[in-house]
Tab-separated table of C-alpha atoms (C1' of nucleotides) in Angstrom:
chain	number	residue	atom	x	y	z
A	8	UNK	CA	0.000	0.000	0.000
A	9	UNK	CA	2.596	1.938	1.164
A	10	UNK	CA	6.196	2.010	-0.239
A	11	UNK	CA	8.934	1.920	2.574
A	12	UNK	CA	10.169	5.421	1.455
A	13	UNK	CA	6.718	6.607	2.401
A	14	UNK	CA	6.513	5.129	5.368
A	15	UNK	CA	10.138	6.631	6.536
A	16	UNK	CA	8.464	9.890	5.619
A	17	UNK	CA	6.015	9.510	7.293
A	18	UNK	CA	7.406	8.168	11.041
A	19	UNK	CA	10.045	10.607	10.198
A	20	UNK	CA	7.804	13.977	10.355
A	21	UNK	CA	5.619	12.839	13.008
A	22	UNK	CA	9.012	12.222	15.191
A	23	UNK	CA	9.899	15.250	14.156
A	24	UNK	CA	6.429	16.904	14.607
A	25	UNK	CA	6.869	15.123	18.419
A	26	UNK	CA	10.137	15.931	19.417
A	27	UNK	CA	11.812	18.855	17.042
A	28	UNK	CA	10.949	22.923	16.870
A	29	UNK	CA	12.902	25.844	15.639
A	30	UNK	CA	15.189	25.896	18.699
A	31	UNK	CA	15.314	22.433	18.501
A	32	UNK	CA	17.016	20.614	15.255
A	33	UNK	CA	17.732	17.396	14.629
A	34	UNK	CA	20.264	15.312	12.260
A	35	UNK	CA	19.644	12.816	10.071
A	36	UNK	CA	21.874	10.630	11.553
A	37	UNK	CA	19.653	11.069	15.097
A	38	UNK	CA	16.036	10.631	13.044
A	39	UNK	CA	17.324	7.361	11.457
A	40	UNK	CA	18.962	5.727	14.573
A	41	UNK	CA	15.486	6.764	16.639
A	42	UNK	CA	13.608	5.222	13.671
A	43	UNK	CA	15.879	2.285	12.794
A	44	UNK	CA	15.985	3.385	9.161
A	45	UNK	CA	19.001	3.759	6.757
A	46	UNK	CA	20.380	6.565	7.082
A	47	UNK	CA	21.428	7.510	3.529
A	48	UNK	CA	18.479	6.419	2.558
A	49	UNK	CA	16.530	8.631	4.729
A	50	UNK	CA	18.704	11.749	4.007
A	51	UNK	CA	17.149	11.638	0.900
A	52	UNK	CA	13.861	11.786	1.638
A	53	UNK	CA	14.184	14.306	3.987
A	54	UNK	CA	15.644	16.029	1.281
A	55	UNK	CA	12.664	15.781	-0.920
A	56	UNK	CA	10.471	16.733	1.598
A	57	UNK	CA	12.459	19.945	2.745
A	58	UNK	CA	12.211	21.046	-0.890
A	59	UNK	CA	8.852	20.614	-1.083
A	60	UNK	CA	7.780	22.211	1.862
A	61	UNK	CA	6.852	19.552	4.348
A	62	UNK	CA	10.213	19.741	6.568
A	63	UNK	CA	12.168	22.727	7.161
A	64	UNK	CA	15.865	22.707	7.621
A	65	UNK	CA	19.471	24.503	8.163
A	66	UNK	CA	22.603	23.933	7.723
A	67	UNK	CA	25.235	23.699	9.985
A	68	UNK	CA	26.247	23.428	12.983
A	69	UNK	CA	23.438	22.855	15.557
A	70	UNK	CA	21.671	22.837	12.321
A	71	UNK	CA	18.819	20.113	11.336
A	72	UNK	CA	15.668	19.054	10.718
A	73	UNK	CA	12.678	20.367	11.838
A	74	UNK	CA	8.942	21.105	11.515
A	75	UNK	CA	7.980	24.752	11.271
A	76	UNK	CA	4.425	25.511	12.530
A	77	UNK	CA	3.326	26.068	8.601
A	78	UNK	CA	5.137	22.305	8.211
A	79	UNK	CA	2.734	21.319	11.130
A	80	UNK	CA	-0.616	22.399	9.021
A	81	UNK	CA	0.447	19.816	6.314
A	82	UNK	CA	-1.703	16.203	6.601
A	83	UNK	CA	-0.350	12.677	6.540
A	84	UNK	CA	-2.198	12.569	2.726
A	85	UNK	CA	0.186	15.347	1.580
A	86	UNK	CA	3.743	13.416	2.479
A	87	UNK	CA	1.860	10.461	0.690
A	88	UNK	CA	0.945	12.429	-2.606
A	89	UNK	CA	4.641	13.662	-2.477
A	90	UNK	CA	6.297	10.061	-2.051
A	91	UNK	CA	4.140	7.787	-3.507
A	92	UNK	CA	0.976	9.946	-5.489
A	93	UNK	CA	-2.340	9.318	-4.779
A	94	UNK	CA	-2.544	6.465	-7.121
A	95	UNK	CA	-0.658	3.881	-6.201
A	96	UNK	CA	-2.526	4.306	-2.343
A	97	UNK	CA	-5.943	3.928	-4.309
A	98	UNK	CA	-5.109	0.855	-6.210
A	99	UNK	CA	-7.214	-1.813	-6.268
A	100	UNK	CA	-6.355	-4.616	-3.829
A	101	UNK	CA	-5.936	-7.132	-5.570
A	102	UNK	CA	-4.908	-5.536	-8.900
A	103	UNK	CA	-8.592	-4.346	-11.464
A	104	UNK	CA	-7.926	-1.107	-13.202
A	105	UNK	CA	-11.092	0.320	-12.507
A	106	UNK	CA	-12.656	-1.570	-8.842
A	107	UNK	CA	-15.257	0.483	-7.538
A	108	UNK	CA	-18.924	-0.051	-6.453
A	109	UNK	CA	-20.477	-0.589	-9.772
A	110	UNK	CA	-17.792	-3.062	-10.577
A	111	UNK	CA	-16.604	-4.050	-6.855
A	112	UNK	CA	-14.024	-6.971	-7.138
A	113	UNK	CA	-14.214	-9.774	-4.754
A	114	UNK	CA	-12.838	-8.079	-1.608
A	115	UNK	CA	-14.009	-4.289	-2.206
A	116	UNK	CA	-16.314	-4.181	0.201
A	117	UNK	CA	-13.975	-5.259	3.070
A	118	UNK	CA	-10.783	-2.986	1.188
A	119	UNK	CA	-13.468	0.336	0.650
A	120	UNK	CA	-14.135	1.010	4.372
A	121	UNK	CA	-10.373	0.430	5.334
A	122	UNK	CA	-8.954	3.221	2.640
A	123	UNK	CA	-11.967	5.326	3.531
A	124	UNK	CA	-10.919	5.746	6.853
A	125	UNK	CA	-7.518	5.992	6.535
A	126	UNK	CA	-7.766	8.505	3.785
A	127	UNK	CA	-9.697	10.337	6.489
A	128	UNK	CA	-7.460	9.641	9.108
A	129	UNK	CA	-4.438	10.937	6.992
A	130	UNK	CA	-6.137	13.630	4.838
A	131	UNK	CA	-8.395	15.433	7.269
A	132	UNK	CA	-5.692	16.139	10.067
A	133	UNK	CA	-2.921	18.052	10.321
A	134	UNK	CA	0.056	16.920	11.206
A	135	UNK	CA	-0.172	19.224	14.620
A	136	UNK	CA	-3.198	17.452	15.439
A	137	UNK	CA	-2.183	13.917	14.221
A	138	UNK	CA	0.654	14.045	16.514
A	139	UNK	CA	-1.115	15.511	19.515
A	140	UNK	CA	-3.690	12.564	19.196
A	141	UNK	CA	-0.016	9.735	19.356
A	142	UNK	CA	0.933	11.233	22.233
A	143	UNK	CA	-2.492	11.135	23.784
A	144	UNK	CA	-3.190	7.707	22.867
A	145	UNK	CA	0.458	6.108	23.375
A	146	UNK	CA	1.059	5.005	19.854
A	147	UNK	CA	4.853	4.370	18.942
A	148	UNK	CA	7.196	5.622	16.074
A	149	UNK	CA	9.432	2.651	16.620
A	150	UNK	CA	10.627	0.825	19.135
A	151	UNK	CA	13.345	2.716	20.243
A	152	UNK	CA	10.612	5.486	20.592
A	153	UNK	CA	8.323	2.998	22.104
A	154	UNK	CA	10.950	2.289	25.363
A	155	UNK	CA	11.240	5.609	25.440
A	156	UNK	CA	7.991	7.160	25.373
A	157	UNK	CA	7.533	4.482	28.482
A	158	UNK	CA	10.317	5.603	30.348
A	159	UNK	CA	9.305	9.036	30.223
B	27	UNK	CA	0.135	-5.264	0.741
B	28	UNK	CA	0.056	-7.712	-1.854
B	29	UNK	CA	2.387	-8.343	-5.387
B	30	UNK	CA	1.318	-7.857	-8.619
B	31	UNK	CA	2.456	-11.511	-9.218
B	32	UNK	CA	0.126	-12.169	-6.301
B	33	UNK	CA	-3.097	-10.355	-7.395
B	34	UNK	CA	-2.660	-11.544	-10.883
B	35	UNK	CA	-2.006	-15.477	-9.015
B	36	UNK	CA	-5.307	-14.730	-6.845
B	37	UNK	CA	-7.247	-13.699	-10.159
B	38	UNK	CA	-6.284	-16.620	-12.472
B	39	UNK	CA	-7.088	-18.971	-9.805
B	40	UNK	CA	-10.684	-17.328	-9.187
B	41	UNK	CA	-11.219	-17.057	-13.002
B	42	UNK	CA	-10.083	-20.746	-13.253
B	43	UNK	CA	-12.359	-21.768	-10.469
B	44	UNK	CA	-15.302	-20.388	-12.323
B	45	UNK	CA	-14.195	-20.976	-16.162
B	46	UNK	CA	-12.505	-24.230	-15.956
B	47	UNK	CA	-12.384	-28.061	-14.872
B	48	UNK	CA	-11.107	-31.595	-15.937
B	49	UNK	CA	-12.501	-31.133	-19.171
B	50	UNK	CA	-12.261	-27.141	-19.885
B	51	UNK	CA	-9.081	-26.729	-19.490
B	52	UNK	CA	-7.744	-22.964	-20.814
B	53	UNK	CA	-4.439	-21.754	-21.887
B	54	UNK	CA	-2.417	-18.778	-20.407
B	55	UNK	CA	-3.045	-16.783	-23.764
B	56	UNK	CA	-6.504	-16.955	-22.876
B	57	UNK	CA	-6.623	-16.365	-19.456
B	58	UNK	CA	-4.249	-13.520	-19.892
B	59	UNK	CA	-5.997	-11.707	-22.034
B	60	UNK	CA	-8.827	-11.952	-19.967
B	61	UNK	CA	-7.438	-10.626	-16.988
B	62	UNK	CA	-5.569	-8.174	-18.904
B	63	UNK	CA	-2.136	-9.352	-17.691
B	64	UNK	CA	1.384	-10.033	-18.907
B	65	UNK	CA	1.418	-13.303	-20.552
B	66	UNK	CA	4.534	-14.477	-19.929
B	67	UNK	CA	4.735	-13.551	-16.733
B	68	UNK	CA	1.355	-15.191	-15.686
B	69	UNK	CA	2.522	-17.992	-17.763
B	70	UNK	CA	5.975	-18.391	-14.913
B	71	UNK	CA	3.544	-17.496	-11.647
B	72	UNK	CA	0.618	-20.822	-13.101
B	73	UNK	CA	4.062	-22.968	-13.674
B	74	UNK	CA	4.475	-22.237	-10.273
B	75	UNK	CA	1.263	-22.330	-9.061
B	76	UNK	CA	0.870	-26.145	-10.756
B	77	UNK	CA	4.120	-27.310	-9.712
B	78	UNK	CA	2.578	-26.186	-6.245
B	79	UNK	CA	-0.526	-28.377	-6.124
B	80	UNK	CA	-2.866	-24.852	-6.534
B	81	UNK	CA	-3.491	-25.052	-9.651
B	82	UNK	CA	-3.664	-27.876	-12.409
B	83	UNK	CA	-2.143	-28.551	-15.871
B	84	UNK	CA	-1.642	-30.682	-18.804
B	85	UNK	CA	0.118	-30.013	-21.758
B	86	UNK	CA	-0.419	-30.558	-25.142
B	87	UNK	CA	-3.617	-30.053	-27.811
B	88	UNK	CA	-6.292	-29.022	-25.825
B	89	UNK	CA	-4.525	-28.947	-23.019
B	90	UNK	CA	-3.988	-25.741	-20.171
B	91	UNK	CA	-5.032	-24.958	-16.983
B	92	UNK	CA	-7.655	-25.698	-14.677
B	93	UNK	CA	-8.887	-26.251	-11.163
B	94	UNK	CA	-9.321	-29.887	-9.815
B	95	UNK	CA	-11.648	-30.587	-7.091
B	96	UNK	CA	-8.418	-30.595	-4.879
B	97	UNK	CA	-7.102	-27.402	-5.860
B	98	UNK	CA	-10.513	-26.386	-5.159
B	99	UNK	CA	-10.575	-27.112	-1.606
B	100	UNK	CA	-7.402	-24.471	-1.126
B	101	UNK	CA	-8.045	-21.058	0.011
B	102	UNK	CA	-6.554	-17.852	-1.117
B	103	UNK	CA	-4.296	-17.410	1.660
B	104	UNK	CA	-2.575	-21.001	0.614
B	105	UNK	CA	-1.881	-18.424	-2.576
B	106	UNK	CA	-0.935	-15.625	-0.921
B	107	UNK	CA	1.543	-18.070	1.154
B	108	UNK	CA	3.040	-19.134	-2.017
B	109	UNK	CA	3.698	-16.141	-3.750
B	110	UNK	CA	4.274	-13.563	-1.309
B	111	UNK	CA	4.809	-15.190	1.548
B	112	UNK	CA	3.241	-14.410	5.006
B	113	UNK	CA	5.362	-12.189	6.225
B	114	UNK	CA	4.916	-9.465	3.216
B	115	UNK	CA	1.170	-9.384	4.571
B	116	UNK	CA	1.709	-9.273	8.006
B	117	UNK	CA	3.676	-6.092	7.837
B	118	UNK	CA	2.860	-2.619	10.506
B	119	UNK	CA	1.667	-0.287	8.477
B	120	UNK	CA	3.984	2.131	9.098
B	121	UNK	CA	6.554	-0.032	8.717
B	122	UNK	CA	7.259	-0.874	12.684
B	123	UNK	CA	9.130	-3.922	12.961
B	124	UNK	CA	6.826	-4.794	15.894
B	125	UNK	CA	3.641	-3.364	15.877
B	126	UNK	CA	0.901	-4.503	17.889
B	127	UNK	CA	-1.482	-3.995	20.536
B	128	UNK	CA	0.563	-3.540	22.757
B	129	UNK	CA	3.057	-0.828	20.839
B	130	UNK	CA	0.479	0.219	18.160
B	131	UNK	CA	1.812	2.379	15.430
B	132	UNK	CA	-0.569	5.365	14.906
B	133	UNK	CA	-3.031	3.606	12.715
B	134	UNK	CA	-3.111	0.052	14.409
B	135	UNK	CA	-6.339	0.025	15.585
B	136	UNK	CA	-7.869	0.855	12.055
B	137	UNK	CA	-5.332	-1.341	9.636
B	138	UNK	CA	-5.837	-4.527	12.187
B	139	UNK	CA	-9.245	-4.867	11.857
B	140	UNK	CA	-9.079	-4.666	8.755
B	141	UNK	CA	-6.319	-7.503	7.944
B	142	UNK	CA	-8.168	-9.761	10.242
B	143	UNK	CA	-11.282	-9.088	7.783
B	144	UNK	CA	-9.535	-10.011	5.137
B	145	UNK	CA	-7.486	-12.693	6.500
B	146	UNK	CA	-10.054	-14.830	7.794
B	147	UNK	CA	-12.080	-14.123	4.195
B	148	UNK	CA	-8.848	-15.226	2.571
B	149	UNK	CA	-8.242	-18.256	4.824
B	150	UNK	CA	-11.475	-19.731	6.030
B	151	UNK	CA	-12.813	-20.459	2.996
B	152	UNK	CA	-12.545	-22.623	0.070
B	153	UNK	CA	-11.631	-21.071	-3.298
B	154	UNK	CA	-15.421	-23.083	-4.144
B	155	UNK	CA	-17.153	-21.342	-1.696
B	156	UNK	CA	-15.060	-18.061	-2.336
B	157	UNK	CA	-16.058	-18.042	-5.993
B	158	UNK	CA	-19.477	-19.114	-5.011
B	159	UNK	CA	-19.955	-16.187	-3.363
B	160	UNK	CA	-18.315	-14.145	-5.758
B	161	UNK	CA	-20.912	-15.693	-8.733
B	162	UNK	CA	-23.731	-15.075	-5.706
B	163	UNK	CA	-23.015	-11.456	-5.432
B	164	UNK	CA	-21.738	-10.297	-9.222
B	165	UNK	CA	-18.126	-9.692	-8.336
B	166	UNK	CA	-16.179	-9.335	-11.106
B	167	UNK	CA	-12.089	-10.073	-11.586
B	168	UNK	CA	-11.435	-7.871	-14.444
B	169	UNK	CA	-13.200	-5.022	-16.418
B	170	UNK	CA	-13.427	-7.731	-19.668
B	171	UNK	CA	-14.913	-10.386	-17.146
B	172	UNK	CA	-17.218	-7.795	-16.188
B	173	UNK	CA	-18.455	-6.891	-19.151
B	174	UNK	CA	-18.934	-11.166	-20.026
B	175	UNK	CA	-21.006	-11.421	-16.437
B	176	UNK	CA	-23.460	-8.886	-17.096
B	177	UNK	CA	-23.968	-10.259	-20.970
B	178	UNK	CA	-24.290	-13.805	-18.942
C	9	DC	C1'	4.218	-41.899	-36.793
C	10	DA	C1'	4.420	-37.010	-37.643
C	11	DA	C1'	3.000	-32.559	-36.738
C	12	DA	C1'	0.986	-29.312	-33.894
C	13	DA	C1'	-0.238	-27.542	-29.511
C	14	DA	C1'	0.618	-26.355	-25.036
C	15	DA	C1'	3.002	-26.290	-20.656
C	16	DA	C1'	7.811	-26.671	-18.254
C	17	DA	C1'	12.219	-25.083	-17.603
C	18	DG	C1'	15.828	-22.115	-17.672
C	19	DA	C1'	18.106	-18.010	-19.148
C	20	DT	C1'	17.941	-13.186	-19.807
C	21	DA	C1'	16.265	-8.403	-19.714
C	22	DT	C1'	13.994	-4.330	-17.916
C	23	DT	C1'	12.185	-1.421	-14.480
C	24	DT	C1'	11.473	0.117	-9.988
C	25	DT	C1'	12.733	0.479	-5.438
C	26	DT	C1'	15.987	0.822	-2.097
C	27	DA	C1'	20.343	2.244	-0.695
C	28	DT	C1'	24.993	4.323	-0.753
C	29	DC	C1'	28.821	7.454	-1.846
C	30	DT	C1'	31.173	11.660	-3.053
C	31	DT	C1'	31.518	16.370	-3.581
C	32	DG	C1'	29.691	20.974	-2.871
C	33	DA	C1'	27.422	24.717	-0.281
C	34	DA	C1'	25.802	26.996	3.771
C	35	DT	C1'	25.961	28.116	8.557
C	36	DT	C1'	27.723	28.725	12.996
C	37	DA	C1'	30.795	28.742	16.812
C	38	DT	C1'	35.243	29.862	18.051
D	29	DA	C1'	38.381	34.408	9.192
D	30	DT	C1'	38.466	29.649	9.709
D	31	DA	C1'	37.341	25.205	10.871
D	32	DA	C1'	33.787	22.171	11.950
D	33	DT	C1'	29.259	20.712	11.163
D	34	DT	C1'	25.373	19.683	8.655
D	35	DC	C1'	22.305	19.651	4.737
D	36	DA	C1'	22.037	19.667	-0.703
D	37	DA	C1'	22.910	17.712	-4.956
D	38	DG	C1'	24.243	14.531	-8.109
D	39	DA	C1'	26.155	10.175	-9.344
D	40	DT	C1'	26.271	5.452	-8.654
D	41	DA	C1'	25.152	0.823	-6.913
D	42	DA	C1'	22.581	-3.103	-5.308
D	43	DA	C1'	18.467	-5.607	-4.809
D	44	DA	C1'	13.911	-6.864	-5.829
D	45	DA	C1'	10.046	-7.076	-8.751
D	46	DT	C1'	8.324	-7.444	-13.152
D	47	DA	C1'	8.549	-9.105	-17.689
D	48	DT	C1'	10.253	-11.572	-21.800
D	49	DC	C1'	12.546	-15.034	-24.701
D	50	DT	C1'	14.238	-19.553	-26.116
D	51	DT	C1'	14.432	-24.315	-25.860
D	52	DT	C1'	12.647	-28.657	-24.222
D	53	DT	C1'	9.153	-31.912	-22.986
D	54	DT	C1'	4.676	-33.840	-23.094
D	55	DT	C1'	0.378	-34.816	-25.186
D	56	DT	C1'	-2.969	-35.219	-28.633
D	57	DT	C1'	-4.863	-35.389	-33.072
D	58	DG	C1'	-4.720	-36.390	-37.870
DNA sequence: CAAAAAAAAGATATTTTTATCTTGAATTAT
DNA sequence: ATAATTCAAGATAAAAATATCTTTTTTTTG
C-alpha cells in the first residue's frame, strides 16, 4: 500500500512533529537511529520533503531538521501524494484497473471502508493534530521510541 | 500489501475456479488476455502455481489450466503463502518492525481490523465457496470479465 | 508416426525500489 | 576568518520485482 520510502516519511515527520521545533534541530543521523531506518536512505527523503515544503531545515552546525508551525498544518495525505501519489494508495487490492462499487471486485467491500478511513485519518488532520492525538493515545514511532515514550 | 504476481495469481485462480475443470481446461493466452495481464509472466507465476498443487495442468492439444476438485478445496491465503509469503502481509503499516497492541503504530487500531477481515475471508474459505460467493453477489475479476457477467 | 499444440524449464532483460557514496554549499561557533 | 558541522545535490550501486525469450518436454490429433 505503502512504499517503505513513504513510510520513513512519514514516522520521520511525526518524530519530528513530536520531538523537534525551531530551537530544537535534529540530524539525520539522530532521526534514522530513533527510527531504525538507513540513514542515507533517509537523508534523501528528507531532502525531498524539505524542498517541497513539508520539513524545514538549516545547515550547519546545531543545524537540522525540523517542523515549522506552517510544516505542522500539512496532513499525513500530503507526504503520501509527495512520495508515492495518490494512485498507487488507491489501487485496487488485488490488482482491477477500474474496482469500484459498480464493478466491486471480490474483496471491495472489506478494502473500501479500510482506505476510507484511513484517507480520512491521513487527509483530514494536520500533522499538529495527528501528533497531539499519538501522544495522547500512546502510539509508537518505533521501538526505540516505544521504550522511550515508556520511560518518560 | 500484496504483489502484482500475487493479485494476478489470486485472479487466475478465481477465473479458473469459475471458467474451468477436468474437461475445460484454458491456456495462459486466454486467461491472460482476460485478466488483462502479462502473458509471460502469468505464464511463470501458473508454472508455479501447478508445480505447487494450486493449480492444475496438462500439456499438449487441448490442453492448459484448470482447477481440480483438490485445488478447489485451497483457500486464497494457501496463494498468498506461495507467492508472497506471510510475512509481506503481516507487515505494521507504518513499517514498525513490531507493531501490535501492545506498541500500536498510529493507525493500528484501524489497519488490524481490517487484515483480520480479510485474512479470515482469505483463509477460512474454500476457493469453491469463495467463488461461489463471488458468482452469488456479481463480483467481477477484471473489467473484460465484467463486461462477459453482465452479458451472462 | 508425424506434426501441432501447449506447458515446463531455464536463461535473460527491464524497471522500480531501495540504498549508498562523493563532492559541494551553507551556517555557525570559536 | 576559519574550521567544523550539517544539509544539498548529483552520481552510482545493489536488490527486488516485473517481464520476456528460447528451448525442451509432453500430449494429442490427424
Amino acid at each position: 500500500m505503502l512504499s517503505n520510502a513513504c513510510k520513513y516519511a512519514i514516522r520521520s515527520i511525526l518524530y519530528l512533529s513530536i520531538y523537534s521545533d525551531k530551537t530544537n534541530k535534529i540530524g539525520v543521523k539522530k532521526i534514522a537511529e530513533e527510527l531504525e531506518t538507513p540513514q542515507p536512505f533517509l537523508a534523501k527523503l528528507l531532502q525531498q520533503l524539505t524542498k517541497n515544503k513539508l520539513v524545514s531545515s538549516t545547515k550547519g552546525p546545531n543545524g537540522g531538521f525540523y517542523l515549522s508551525d506552517e510544516n505542522r498544518e500539512n496532513s499525513i495525505w500530503d507526504i503520501v501524494e509527495n512520495i508515492d501519489g495518490v494512485k498507487k494508495f488507491n489501487q485496487c487490492f488485488l490488482g482491477l484497473s477500474k474496482c469500484e462499487d459498480a464493478n466491486p471486485c471480490p474483496v471491495h467491500y472489506i478494502a473500501a471502508p479500510f482506505k476510507n478511513k484511513i484517507l480520512s485519518d491521513f487527509r483530514d488532520k494536520s500533522i499538529a493534530r495527528f501528533t497531539s492525538e499519538i501522544i495522547d493515545t500512546n502510539k509508537v514511532l518505533s521501538l526505540k521510541d516505544y521504550d522511550a515514550l515508556k520511560l518518560d
